[in-house]
Amino acid sequence: LCPPGLQPLRSRAQAWGRSARRHPDLLLAQSRAFSNNKMLVELDEGAGVATVKFKSPPVNSLSLDFLTELSINLEKLENNRACRGVIFTSAIPNVFSSGLDITEMCGKSTEHYAEFWRAVQRMWLGLYGSNMVTIAAINATGGCLIALSCDYRIMADNPKFYIGLNESQLGIVAPFWFKDTFVNVVGHRIAERSLQLGTLYPTPEALQLGIVDELVPQEKLQDKAAAVLAQWLALPDHARQITKSMMRKSVLDRLVTHQEEDVQHFVSFIAKESIQKSLRKYMEMLRKRKG
């Protein structure tokens, strides 16, 4: 039974249904990979599973180029009916993703700021609104926005790793759709406190607060992610997709309705000299820390 007015987030339910009903003996265990500058995508068409490995040194920051490649790869997988689920992980030691690339928001033109923010929006709309099952295999620090946008989050159990949305530490403000995504995962009070303070949580606290769903030893992370994905893929695609749409559609629609307004708000905010000063100060602090 489908609630009135609800459809899967993208129009792939029928195609996926056909793929899911094929006899296993008819599925060829074909694997193929395609690599960009910023990430490696490995697709096992027989299993219907892709793994996206971020490989943009030094810290997999969400630059304009990274975001563009991620969105293109997501769209390729979304439009490939052989792919039903995706695992996101990092090929760089000790960092999953450092989050928004500060250099894209500092000392650039207003046109660049607008282009960058549209790329952030496009990535989030594609990931949060994906019909595929999405699993974040967080094998290092960071990557909170990408992880929160996935269906399930598994993190390596290492007390040196941490995760969170720290925009306020940079002197900037997480947009409403970051906030909505965070609230939908951890609840209003935890999200409010975390966003105001820009807190980065070590793994045990991230699990306690519900930012991640499981902690596993580093060496077992990929196997665990594959097992969880298989559990989700055992369900009928159409029912799961409609349920996902029911839970996420209002949040997605809010950004789609106010997308250009959100871009203009970001540009006017980030271009302020006081905000640019805060970003320069934060970048200088990072340089001194590395030095």
Tab-separated table of C-alpha atoms in Angstrom, residues 138-140 154-162 202-205 207 212 214-221:
chain	number	residue	atom	x	y	z
A	138	ILE	CA	33.602	5.847	8.233
A	139	ASN	CA	37.126	4.512	8.482
A	140	ALA	CA	38.671	7.724	9.823
A	154	ILE	CA	29.267	2.511	10.698
A	155	MET	CA	32.461	3.992	12.149
A	156	ALA	CA	35.834	2.497	12.968
A	157	ASP	CA	36.193	2.121	16.740
A	158	ASN	CA	39.172	4.385	17.309
A	159	PRO	CA	39.058	6.995	20.107
A	160	LYS	CA	41.338	9.249	18.022
A	161	PHE	CA	38.678	9.597	15.323
A	162	TYR	CA	35.928	12.215	15.638
A	202	PRO	CA	35.019	11.192	19.548
A	203	THR	CA	33.690	7.841	18.393
A	204	PRO	CA	32.227	6.582	21.715
A	205	GLU	CA	30.215	9.766	22.186
A	207	LEU	CA	27.684	6.340	19.042
A	212	VAL	CA	26.707	6.835	14.065
A	214	GLU	CA	27.648	1.173	15.080
A	215	LEU	CA	31.321	1.062	16.027
A	216	VAL	CA	33.414	-1.852	14.801
A	217	PRO	CA	37.152	-2.609	14.740
A	218	GLN	CA	38.908	-0.945	11.816
A	219	GLU	CA	39.813	-4.256	10.186
A	220	LYS	CA	36.177	-5.419	10.220
A	221	LEU	CA	34.605	-2.198	8.965
